Amino acid sequence: MININAIHKSFGDVEVLKGVSLTVAKGEVVCLIGPSGSGKSTVLRCINGLESYDQGSITINDRQVDVASKDINDLRTQVGMVFQRFNLFPHRTVVENVMEGPIFVKNEPRETAHANAIALLEKVGLGDKVEAYPQQLSGGQQQRVAIARALAMQPEAILFDEPTSALDPELVGDVLIVMRDLANEGMTMVVVTHEMGFAKEVADRVCFLYGGQIVESGDAHTLLTQPTHERTQDFLRRVLNH
Amino acid sequence: MEFSDITAFLPILLKGALITVQITIGALLLSTLLGLLLALMKLSPVRALSLTAGTFINVVRGLPIIVQLFYIYFVLPELGIQLSAFQASIIGLGVAYSAYQAENFRAGIEAIEAGQIEAARSIGMKSKLIMRRVVLPQAIRIALPPYGNTAVMILKDSSLASTITVAEMTRAGQLIAASTFQNTTVYTLVALLYLCLSLPLIFGVNRLERYFGKSAKGGKA
Ligand SMILES: Nc1ncnc2c1ncn2[C@@H]1O[C@H](COP(=O)(O)OP(=O)(O)OP(=O)(O)O)[C@@H](O)[C@H]1O
Ligand SMILES: [Mg+2]
């Protein structure tokens, strides 16, 4: 459903994506790994049009992702995004954060949106926090609200950009469990992560990004245990022994 | 200080106080509208707009307000723009304070993290909706206490209108003092009347600061 075909992207004179291609089928979970600055976030941001790309093409269900086009907002409702720093709206309660998109973007009636939001919050284990403000929650709880907010739009896919990197180690698990459950339910997911355990267990495929190119990709187990490319071996040695 | 003096002076001073309040409100409104426009211009990606706004703000901030008042009241008529002293004082103060208001508003808008705006875009919200639902509600909270402070400053600086013959409270006081020589009585009354107007505003600002200070940490707002 997501089709990235040889995209290039430069910031000023620096080319940060040098022909990245990636196809994600419906229900597939793909993990993107790679060193800092390799372009992982930029790939995700291009997929839902937070960033434009210079060359190549990205399609979602055969519709072209074009930042300048009118239906980019419509495409964004189909692909959710979860950020490293949660990015909840601090002036709204947890349930209001989740209802915001359904009410104001999809024009759902308030009661429907509220009922759905409560159900989603219960699903991510926050049924008792619906009226709290984001600042009153732990990082792990905030991230689960952010996941519920993305789910509330009933997207066909969700992009995760290092969803657990900003969390204290003891809070990582709860977020990963929610993500694993989503994967098991058949959600299409592209996950940038340094959690190799999660990648190994949940991902159908892992892609290693280096210097703006995918240098190696394959099924999770093979790539993580028997990488063929020297850069991949190097990188994995470092993250696994950190 | 004679009680009879007070009862004689008070009605005149209150008339002046009414004009003071009118100037303050007029200048506050003008500075709000102009300030908002300048803030949006300054944040605009269009360079010509942000440069124009930036230059305007710096020039206005670099000039004494009294000079701006003189300019509007004495120089504009020579260019064919006739204004009453009352109008000139509202425009002068309004323009002068629009520069400070613009900086208040800009700080409020810029305090919203880019990440929130991206999150809003990622659920399909359009720019206008993001302004209305995400940026402005938070920016207003941040800008409200400095806004209240600006209102207090405008109230006090409305006394500058006395220099271009507007019979607001300070000038009313000057006129009475000049004809009765009751300096102590007159200026004490004037000072007390200013406090009657400014202290409620100041307390209001303090309350707002406490209220929003709390809600920023998670209280209901
Ligand atoms: N808005 C921007 N303007 C200029 N350069 C940028 C911008 N965003 C990213 N870059 C550069 O593009 C390169 C790739 O950045 P990107 O954020 O995609 O890397 P990443 O793989 O996500 O890294 P990390 O693991 O640190 O998050 C980096 O060199 C970065 O400095
Ligand atoms: Mg990144």
Short mmCIF file of C-alpha atoms and ligand atoms in Angstrom, two decimals:
data_model
loop_
_atom_site.label_atom_id
_atom_site.label_comp_id
_atom_site.label_asym_id
_atom_site.label_seq_id
_atom_site.Cartn_x
_atom_site.Cartn_y
_atom_site.Cartn_z
CA MET A 1 0.00 0.00 0.00
CA ILE A 2 2.98 2.33 0.55
CA ASN A 3 5.22 2.52 -2.46
CA ILE A 4 8.43 4.52 -2.32
CA ASN A 5 10.28 4.64 -5.57
CA ALA A 6 13.85 6.00 -5.69
CA ILE A 7 13.26 9.21 -3.76
CA HIS A 8 15.94 11.85 -3.42
CA LYS A 9 15.87 14.67 -0.93
CA SER A 10 18.32 17.48 -0.25
CA PHE A 11 18.46 20.09 2.48
CA GLY A 12 20.32 22.91 0.80
CA ASP A 13 23.43 21.38 -0.72
CA VAL A 14 23.32 18.23 1.36
CA GLU A 15 21.62 15.24 -0.19
CA VAL A 16 20.19 13.26 2.73
CA LEU A 17 18.18 10.69 0.76
CA LYS A 18 19.94 9.21 -2.24
CA GLY A 19 17.43 7.05 -4.00
CA VAL A 20 15.46 5.24 -1.32
CA SER A 21 12.98 2.61 -2.48
CA LEU A 22 10.68 0.70 -0.20
CA THR A 23 7.41 -1.12 -0.62
CA VAL A 24 5.19 -1.86 2.34
CA ALA A 25 2.32 -4.23 1.80
CA LYS A 26 -0.95 -4.05 3.67
CA GLY A 27 -0.59 -5.51 7.15
CA GLU A 28 3.17 -5.56 6.96
CA VAL A 29 5.45 -4.27 9.71
CA VAL A 30 8.71 -2.79 8.48
CA CYS A 31 11.41 -1.53 10.82
CA LEU A 32 13.90 1.07 9.68
CA ILE A 33 17.19 1.02 11.50
CA GLY A 34 20.38 2.95 10.98
CA PRO A 35 22.78 5.39 12.58
CA SER A 36 21.86 8.94 13.54
CA GLY A 37 21.62 11.23 10.54
CA SER A 38 21.15 8.39 8.06
CA GLY A 39 17.76 9.78 6.99
CA LYS A 40 15.27 7.53 8.84
CA SER A 41 13.06 10.38 10.05
CA THR A 42 13.23 12.07 6.69
CA VAL A 43 11.88 8.95 4.97
CA LEU A 44 8.91 8.82 7.37
CA ARG A 45 8.27 12.54 7.03
CA CYS A 46 8.22 12.24 3.25
CA ILE A 47 5.68 9.42 3.43
CA ASN A 48 3.02 11.55 5.07
CA GLY A 49 4.00 14.77 3.41
CA LEU A 50 5.54 16.61 6.35
CA GLU A 51 8.54 16.97 4.07
CA SER A 52 8.68 17.23 0.30
CA TYR A 53 11.03 15.14 -1.82
CA ASP A 54 12.96 16.27 -4.89
CA GLN A 55 12.89 13.20 -7.12
CA GLY A 56 11.23 9.83 -7.37
CA SER A 57 7.73 9.06 -6.20
CA ILE A 58 5.75 7.97 -3.20
CA THR A 59 2.28 6.54 -3.53
CA ILE A 60 -0.18 5.45 -0.90
CA ASN A 61 -2.77 3.07 -2.32
CA ASP A 62 -1.72 4.35 -5.73
CA ARG A 63 -2.31 7.99 -4.84
CA GLN A 64 0.70 10.23 -5.27
CA VAL A 65 1.99 11.96 -2.13
CA ASP A 66 2.51 15.58 -3.11
CA VAL A 67 2.94 18.19 -0.38
CA ALA A 68 1.68 20.95 -2.66
CA SER A 69 -1.48 19.16 -3.74
CA LYS A 70 -4.91 19.78 -2.29
CA ASP A 71 -5.59 16.25 -1.13
CA ILE A 72 -2.43 15.95 0.96
CA ASN A 73 -4.55 16.44 4.09
CA ASP A 74 -6.81 13.63 2.99
CA LEU A 75 -3.80 11.38 2.48
CA ARG A 76 -2.49 12.32 5.91
CA THR A 77 -5.68 11.09 7.52
CA GLN A 78 -4.90 7.68 6.00
CA VAL A 79 -1.38 7.50 7.39
CA GLY A 80 -0.93 8.28 11.07
CA MET A 81 2.31 9.34 12.67
CA VAL A 82 3.70 8.85 16.16
CA PHE A 83 6.62 11.04 17.15
CA GLN A 84 9.58 10.57 19.43
CA ARG A 85 8.49 13.50 21.60
CA PHE A 86 4.75 12.60 21.68
CA ASN A 87 3.66 16.10 20.59
CA LEU A 88 0.33 16.01 22.39
CA PHE A 89 -1.71 19.20 22.64
CA PRO A 90 -0.98 20.37 26.20
CA HIS A 91 -4.05 22.60 26.47
CA ARG A 92 -6.43 19.71 25.88
CA THR A 93 -7.25 16.70 27.99
CA VAL A 94 -6.25 13.20 26.99
CA VAL A 95 -9.65 12.40 25.53
CA GLU A 96 -9.82 15.77 23.75
CA ASN A 97 -6.45 15.06 22.17
CA VAL A 98 -7.83 11.84 20.76
CA MET A 99 -11.13 13.41 19.62
CA GLU A 100 -9.54 16.42 17.93
CA GLY A 101 -8.99 14.82 14.53
CA PRO A 102 -12.27 12.90 14.28
CA ILE A 103 -14.32 15.98 15.21
CA PHE A 104 -12.50 18.73 13.38
CA VAL A 105 -11.01 16.90 10.40
CA LYS A 106 -13.54 14.12 9.82
CA ASN A 107 -16.56 16.03 11.14
CA GLU A 108 -17.73 13.13 13.25
CA PRO A 109 -20.47 13.90 15.78
CA ARG A 110 -19.05 14.63 19.20
CA GLU A 111 -20.74 11.66 20.91
CA THR A 112 -19.41 9.15 18.40
CA ALA A 113 -15.93 10.63 18.58
CA HIS A 114 -16.03 10.59 22.37
CA ALA A 115 -17.17 6.97 22.56
CA ASN A 116 -14.49 5.89 20.09
CA ALA A 117 -11.83 7.86 21.93
CA ILE A 118 -12.72 6.24 25.24
CA ALA A 119 -12.61 2.80 23.65
CA LEU A 120 -9.19 3.50 22.15
CA LEU A 121 -7.84 4.85 25.43
CA GLU A 122 -9.02 1.72 27.19
CA LYS A 123 -7.33 -0.34 24.56
CA VAL A 124 -3.97 1.36 25.20
CA GLY A 125 -4.48 0.94 28.94
CA LEU A 126 -5.41 4.51 29.82
CA GLY A 127 -9.12 4.19 30.55
CA ASP A 128 -8.55 5.88 33.91
CA LYS A 129 -6.72 8.90 32.49
CA VAL A 130 -9.20 10.28 29.98
CA GLU A 131 -9.74 13.57 31.79
CA ALA A 132 -6.08 14.14 32.70
CA TYR A 133 -3.88 16.69 30.97
CA PRO A 134 -0.84 15.37 29.08
CA GLN A 135 1.57 17.01 31.53
CA GLN A 136 0.13 14.89 34.32
CA LEU A 137 1.12 11.66 32.56
CA SER A 138 4.40 9.80 32.33
CA GLY A 139 6.21 9.74 29.00
CA GLY A 140 5.03 6.19 28.34
CA GLN A 141 1.43 7.14 29.01
CA GLN A 142 1.73 10.22 26.79
CA GLN A 143 3.09 8.10 23.98
CA ARG A 144 0.17 5.72 24.29
CA VAL A 145 -2.21 8.69 24.07
CA ALA A 146 -0.38 9.73 20.91
CA ILE A 147 -0.92 6.25 19.49
CA ALA A 148 -4.61 6.45 20.37
CA ARG A 149 -4.78 9.86 18.70
CA ALA A 150 -3.31 8.40 15.52
CA LEU A 151 -5.65 5.38 15.67
CA ALA A 152 -8.70 7.60 16.12
CA MET A 153 -8.35 8.68 12.49
CA GLN A 154 -8.73 5.02 11.49
CA PRO A 155 -5.58 5.19 9.37
CA GLU A 156 -4.55 2.43 7.05
CA ALA A 157 -0.98 2.66 8.24
CA ILE A 158 0.94 4.25 11.10
CA LEU A 159 4.49 5.58 10.99
CA PHE A 160 6.45 5.51 14.24
CA ASP A 161 9.57 7.66 14.61
CA GLU A 162 11.60 6.30 17.51
CA PRO A 163 8.50 6.07 19.70
CA THR A 164 10.39 4.84 22.75
CA SER A 165 13.66 6.78 22.52
CA ALA A 166 12.51 9.58 24.80
CA LEU A 167 11.25 7.22 27.49
CA ASP A 168 12.75 6.01 30.73
CA PRO A 169 13.73 2.35 30.26
CA GLU A 170 11.03 1.03 32.59
CA LEU A 171 8.30 2.74 30.52
CA VAL A 172 9.41 1.39 27.15
CA GLY A 173 7.72 -1.98 27.60
CA ASP A 174 4.14 -0.70 27.87
CA VAL A 175 4.46 1.22 24.62
CA LEU A 176 6.03 -1.72 22.80
CA ILE A 177 3.23 -4.00 23.98
CA VAL A 178 0.63 -1.65 22.48
CA MET A 179 2.59 -1.57 19.23
CA ARG A 180 2.95 -5.34 19.14
CA ASP A 181 -0.80 -5.76 19.65
CA LEU A 182 -1.44 -3.38 16.77
CA ALA A 183 0.90 -5.37 14.57
CA ASN A 184 -0.89 -8.58 15.52
CA GLU A 185 -4.21 -7.01 14.57
CA GLY A 186 -2.84 -6.45 11.09
CA MET A 187 -2.01 -2.74 11.17
CA THR A 188 0.44 -1.67 8.52
CA MET A 189 3.39 -0.11 10.31
CA VAL A 190 6.70 1.53 9.47
CA VAL A 191 8.76 1.81 12.62
CA VAL A 192 12.04 3.64 13.09
CA THR A 193 13.52 2.12 16.19
CA HIS A 194 16.63 1.19 18.09
CA GLU A 195 14.75 -1.57 19.92
CA MET A 196 16.28 -4.57 18.20
CA GLY A 197 14.29 -6.97 20.38
CA PHE A 198 11.05 -5.45 19.13
CA ALA A 199 12.27 -5.53 15.53
CA LYS A 200 13.22 -9.16 15.80
CA GLU A 201 9.95 -10.18 17.38
CA VAL A 202 7.44 -8.05 15.51
CA ALA A 203 8.87 -6.87 12.20
CA ASP A 204 8.23 -8.74 9.00
CA ARG A 205 11.11 -6.93 7.42
CA VAL A 206 13.99 -4.75 8.56
CA CYS A 207 15.75 -2.17 6.41
CA PHE A 208 19.14 -0.78 7.29
CA LEU A 209 19.58 2.81 6.20
CA TYR A 210 23.03 4.30 5.90
CA GLY A 211 24.01 7.65 4.41
CA GLY A 212 20.64 8.15 2.77
CA GLN A 213 20.46 4.72 1.16
CA ILE A 214 18.99 1.39 2.12
CA VAL A 215 22.12 -0.73 2.06
CA GLU A 216 20.50 -3.93 3.23
CA SER A 217 17.03 -5.24 3.88
CA GLY A 218 15.52 -8.58 4.56
CA ASP A 219 13.39 -10.56 6.94
CA ALA A 220 13.97 -9.47 10.50
CA HIS A 221 15.64 -12.60 11.79
CA THR A 222 18.15 -12.95 8.98
CA LEU A 223 19.12 -9.30 8.83
CA LEU A 224 19.56 -8.96 12.57
CA THR A 225 21.46 -12.19 13.12
CA GLN A 226 23.34 -12.68 9.85
CA PRO A 227 23.81 -9.28 8.22
CA THR A 228 25.82 -9.51 5.03
CA HIS A 229 26.84 -5.89 4.61
CA GLU A 230 29.83 -4.67 6.56
CA ARG A 231 28.08 -1.41 7.59
CA THR A 232 25.13 -3.38 8.94
CA GLN A 233 27.40 -5.69 10.92
CA ASP A 234 29.23 -2.69 12.31
CA PHE A 235 26.04 -0.89 13.28
CA LEU A 236 24.45 -3.93 14.90
CA ARG A 237 27.58 -4.71 16.86
CA ARG A 238 27.49 -1.20 18.27
CA VAL A 239 23.78 -1.07 19.21
CA LEU A 240 23.77 -4.54 20.68
CA ASN A 241 26.80 -3.91 22.87
CA HIS A 242 26.03 -0.34 23.90
CA MET B 1 -6.49 69.86 52.38
CA GLU B 2 -10.07 70.99 52.62
CA PHE B 3 -13.00 68.67 52.08
CA SER B 4 -14.81 71.36 50.13
CA ASP B 5 -11.84 71.55 47.74
CA ILE B 6 -12.08 67.85 47.14
CA THR B 7 -15.77 67.96 46.33
CA ALA B 8 -15.13 70.90 44.02
CA PHE B 9 -12.20 69.30 42.16
CA LEU B 10 -13.46 65.74 41.95
CA PRO B 11 -16.13 66.21 39.26
CA ILE B 12 -13.62 67.93 36.98
CA LEU B 13 -11.02 65.25 37.58
CA LEU B 14 -13.57 62.49 36.99
CA LYS B 15 -14.43 64.05 33.67
CA GLY B 16 -10.73 63.91 32.87
CA ALA B 17 -10.64 60.30 34.12
CA LEU B 18 -13.37 59.42 31.62
CA ILE B 19 -11.24 60.75 28.78
CA THR B 20 -8.23 58.89 30.17
CA VAL B 21 -10.23 55.66 30.06
CA GLN B 22 -11.44 56.39 26.54
CA ILE B 23 -7.92 57.03 25.29
CA THR B 24 -6.66 53.90 27.03
CA ILE B 25 -9.34 51.67 25.54
CA GLY B 26 -9.01 53.21 22.09
CA ALA B 27 -5.23 52.87 22.08
CA LEU B 28 -5.44 49.34 23.49
CA LEU B 29 -7.78 48.24 20.71
CA LEU B 30 -5.73 49.89 18.00
CA SER B 31 -2.48 48.45 19.37
CA THR B 32 -4.06 44.98 19.56
CA LEU B 33 -5.21 44.94 15.96
CA LEU B 34 -2.04 46.51 14.62
CA GLY B 35 0.12 44.36 16.90
CA LEU B 36 -1.53 41.14 15.73
CA LEU B 37 -1.08 42.17 12.11
CA LEU B 38 2.58 43.04 12.72
CA ALA B 39 3.19 39.75 14.56
CA LEU B 40 1.70 37.70 11.71
CA MET B 41 3.66 39.74 9.17
CA LYS B 42 6.87 39.26 11.11
CA LEU B 43 6.33 35.48 11.26
CA SER B 44 5.40 35.31 7.59
CA PRO B 45 7.69 33.33 5.29
CA VAL B 46 7.35 36.20 2.79
CA ARG B 47 10.53 38.15 3.39
CA ALA B 48 9.18 41.51 2.29
CA LEU B 49 6.42 41.27 4.91
CA SER B 50 8.63 40.21 7.80
CA LEU B 51 11.22 42.85 6.91
CA THR B 52 8.62 45.61 6.73
CA ALA B 53 7.13 44.60 10.06
CA GLY B 54 10.54 44.27 11.69
CA THR B 55 11.62 47.72 10.52
CA PHE B 56 8.37 49.31 11.63
CA ILE B 57 8.62 47.70 15.06
CA ASN B 58 12.20 48.83 15.57
CA VAL B 59 11.56 52.40 14.47
CA VAL B 60 8.51 52.73 16.69
CA ARG B 61 10.31 51.21 19.68
CA GLY B 62 13.25 53.54 19.13
CA LEU B 63 11.19 56.72 19.35
CA PRO B 64 9.92 58.40 22.54
CA ILE B 65 6.13 58.20 22.59
CA ILE B 66 5.87 61.93 23.18
CA VAL B 67 7.77 62.60 19.95
CA GLN B 68 5.39 60.29 18.09
CA LEU B 69 2.44 62.21 19.54
CA PHE B 70 3.92 65.56 18.50
CA TYR B 71 4.59 64.17 15.07
CA ILE B 72 1.05 63.00 14.59
CA TYR B 73 -0.55 66.10 16.08
CA PHE B 74 1.71 68.83 14.67
CA VAL B 75 3.31 67.38 11.55
CA LEU B 76 0.51 65.38 9.94
CA PRO B 77 -1.74 68.47 9.52
CA GLU B 78 1.02 70.01 7.40
CA LEU B 79 0.67 66.95 5.15
CA GLY B 80 -3.06 67.57 4.96
CA ILE B 81 -4.19 65.06 7.59
CA GLN B 82 -6.30 66.84 10.19
CA LEU B 83 -6.82 65.08 13.49
CA SER B 84 -8.35 66.24 16.74
CA ALA B 85 -6.02 66.10 19.74
CA PHE B 86 -8.12 63.24 21.11
CA GLN B 87 -7.83 61.23 17.88
CA ALA B 88 -4.13 62.00 17.63
CA SER B 89 -3.51 60.71 21.16
CA ILE B 90 -5.31 57.43 20.48
CA ILE B 91 -3.49 56.89 17.20
CA GLY B 92 -0.12 57.92 18.65
CA LEU B 93 -0.37 55.63 21.67
CA GLY B 94 -1.96 52.85 19.64
CA VAL B 95 0.82 52.87 17.06
CA ALA B 96 3.55 53.22 19.68
CA TYR B 97 2.26 50.26 21.67
CA SER B 98 1.50 48.11 18.63
CA ALA B 99 5.24 47.41 18.47
CA TYR B 100 5.23 46.01 22.01
CA GLN B 101 2.01 44.12 21.41
CA ALA B 102 3.49 42.58 18.26
CA GLU B 103 6.41 41.26 20.27
CA ASN B 104 4.04 39.87 22.94
CA PHE B 105 1.96 38.08 20.34
CA ARG B 106 4.95 36.81 18.43
CA ALA B 107 6.48 35.37 21.59
CA GLY B 108 3.15 33.66 22.31
CA ILE B 109 2.90 32.12 18.87
CA GLU B 110 6.55 31.10 18.76
CA ALA B 111 6.30 29.40 22.14
CA ILE B 112 4.18 26.66 20.55
CA GLU B 113 6.55 23.82 19.71
CA ALA B 114 6.87 22.93 16.04
CA GLY B 115 6.21 19.31 17.01
CA GLN B 116 2.61 20.06 17.98
CA ILE B 117 1.99 21.69 14.63
CA GLU B 118 3.47 18.67 12.86
CA ALA B 119 1.29 16.36 14.94
CA ALA B 120 -1.73 18.41 13.93
CA ARG B 121 -0.73 18.23 10.27
CA SER B 122 -0.19 14.49 10.59
CA ILE B 123 -3.86 14.00 11.50
CA GLY B 124 -4.87 16.02 8.45
CA MET B 125 -5.54 19.42 10.03
CA LYS B 126 -5.21 22.38 7.66
CA SER B 127 -3.24 25.53 8.49
CA LYS B 128 -6.25 27.63 9.46
CA LEU B 129 -7.65 24.91 11.68
CA ILE B 130 -4.24 24.47 13.31
CA MET B 131 -4.08 28.22 14.00
CA ARG B 132 -7.54 28.16 15.55
CA ARG B 133 -7.40 24.90 17.51
CA VAL B 134 -3.73 24.48 18.40
CA VAL B 135 -1.71 27.69 18.14
CA LEU B 136 -3.98 30.55 19.14
CA PRO B 137 -5.58 29.01 22.25
CA GLN B 138 -2.11 28.47 23.70
CA ALA B 139 -0.60 31.68 22.36
CA ILE B 140 -3.39 33.73 23.95
CA ARG B 141 -2.69 32.19 27.35
CA ILE B 142 0.96 32.97 27.04
CA ALA B 143 0.37 36.49 25.74
CA LEU B 144 -2.41 37.45 28.15
CA PRO B 145 -0.31 38.47 31.19
CA PRO B 146 2.06 40.66 29.14
CA TYR B 147 -1.03 42.00 27.40
CA GLY B 148 -2.42 43.10 30.75
CA ASN B 149 0.89 44.76 31.61
CA THR B 150 0.77 46.62 28.32
CA ALA B 151 -2.73 47.84 29.17
CA VAL B 152 -1.39 49.25 32.47
CA MET B 153 1.42 51.01 30.61
CA ILE B 154 -0.99 52.51 28.10
CA LEU B 155 -3.21 53.74 30.92
CA LYS B 156 -0.28 55.52 32.53
CA ASP B 157 1.13 56.84 29.27
CA SER B 158 -2.25 58.24 28.27
CA SER B 159 -1.17 61.15 30.52
CA LEU B 160 1.18 62.09 27.67
CA ALA B 161 -1.92 63.24 25.79
CA SER B 162 -1.89 66.23 28.17
CA THR B 163 1.07 67.55 26.16
CA ILE B 164 -1.09 67.90 23.06
CA THR B 165 -3.94 69.64 24.89
CA VAL B 166 -6.23 66.67 25.52
CA ALA B 167 -8.15 67.38 28.74
CA GLU B 168 -7.56 63.94 30.22
CA MET B 169 -7.02 63.51 33.94
CA THR B 170 -3.45 64.77 34.23
CA ARG B 171 -4.22 67.90 32.24
CA ALA B 172 -7.42 68.46 34.19
CA GLY B 173 -5.27 68.34 37.33
CA GLN B 174 -2.73 70.76 35.90
CA LEU B 175 -5.45 73.25 35.01
CA ILE B 176 -7.04 73.13 38.47
CA ALA B 177 -3.66 73.38 40.20
CA ALA B 178 -2.65 76.35 38.07
CA SER B 179 -5.75 78.31 38.96
CA THR B 180 -6.11 77.30 42.65
CA PHE B 181 -2.48 76.64 43.73
CA GLN B 182 -3.81 73.61 45.66
CA ASN B 183 -0.98 71.44 44.36
CA THR B 184 -1.03 68.89 47.17
CA THR B 185 -4.76 68.29 47.10
CA VAL B 186 -4.99 68.18 43.33
CA TYR B 187 -2.05 65.89 42.60
CA THR B 188 -2.86 63.59 45.49
CA LEU B 189 -6.32 63.18 44.04
CA VAL B 190 -4.93 62.63 40.57
CA ALA B 191 -2.52 59.99 41.86
CA LEU B 192 -5.28 58.22 43.80
CA LEU B 193 -7.56 58.18 40.77
CA TYR B 194 -4.80 56.65 38.61
CA LEU B 195 -4.33 53.96 41.24
CA CYS B 196 -8.09 53.31 41.26
CA LEU B 197 -7.79 52.55 37.56
CA SER B 198 -4.45 50.75 37.46
CA LEU B 199 -4.46 48.60 40.61
CA PRO B 200 -7.47 46.48 39.58
CA LEU B 201 -5.74 45.87 36.27
CA ILE B 202 -2.51 44.92 38.01
CA PHE B 203 -4.30 42.53 40.36
CA GLY B 204 -6.09 41.06 37.37
CA VAL B 205 -2.77 40.43 35.62
CA ASN B 206 -1.33 38.80 38.74
CA ARG B 207 -4.32 36.50 38.98
CA LEU B 208 -4.01 35.55 35.34
CA GLU B 209 -0.35 34.75 35.80
CA ARG B 210 -1.09 32.52 38.76
CA TYR B 211 -4.01 30.86 36.97
CA PHE B 212 -2.11 30.09 33.79
CA GLY B 213 1.03 29.25 35.71
CA LYS B 214 -0.97 26.49 37.35
CA SER B 215 -2.77 25.26 34.26
CA ALA B 216 0.52 24.99 32.40
CA LYS B 217 1.41 22.33 34.95
CA GLY B 218 -1.87 20.60 34.32
CA GLY B 219 -4.74 22.33 36.10
CA LYS B 220 -8.15 22.61 34.49
CA ALA B 221 -8.35 25.70 32.32
N1 LIG C 1 14.93 20.50 8.32
C1 LIG C 1 16.21 20.16 8.06
N2 LIG C 1 17.07 21.07 7.55
C2 LIG C 1 18.34 20.73 7.27
N3 LIG C 1 18.87 19.52 7.45
C3 LIG C 1 18.07 18.56 7.95
C4 LIG C 1 16.70 18.84 8.28
N4 LIG C 1 16.15 17.69 8.75
C5 LIG C 1 17.11 16.76 8.73
N5 LIG C 1 18.27 17.27 8.24
C6 LIG C 1 19.53 16.53 8.02
O1 LIG C 1 19.23 15.39 7.25
C7 LIG C 1 19.98 14.27 7.69
C8 LIG C 1 19.04 13.12 7.98
O2 LIG C 1 18.22 13.48 9.09
P1 LIG C 1 17.17 12.52 9.75
O3 LIG C 1 16.51 13.27 10.82
O4 LIG C 1 16.30 11.94 8.70
O5 LIG C 1 18.10 11.40 10.35
P2 LIG C 1 17.72 10.20 11.31
O6 LIG C 1 18.22 8.98 10.66
O7 LIG C 1 16.30 10.26 11.66
O8 LIG C 1 18.61 10.51 12.57
P3 LIG C 1 18.31 10.31 14.13
O9 LIG C 1 18.55 8.88 14.45
O10 LIG C 1 19.31 11.20 14.79
O11 LIG C 1 16.90 10.76 14.36
C9 LIG C 1 20.78 14.74 8.88
O12 LIG C 1 22.09 14.99 8.46
C10 LIG C 1 20.11 15.99 9.31
O13 LIG C 1 21.04 16.88 9.86
MG MG C 2 15.23 10.71 13.46
#
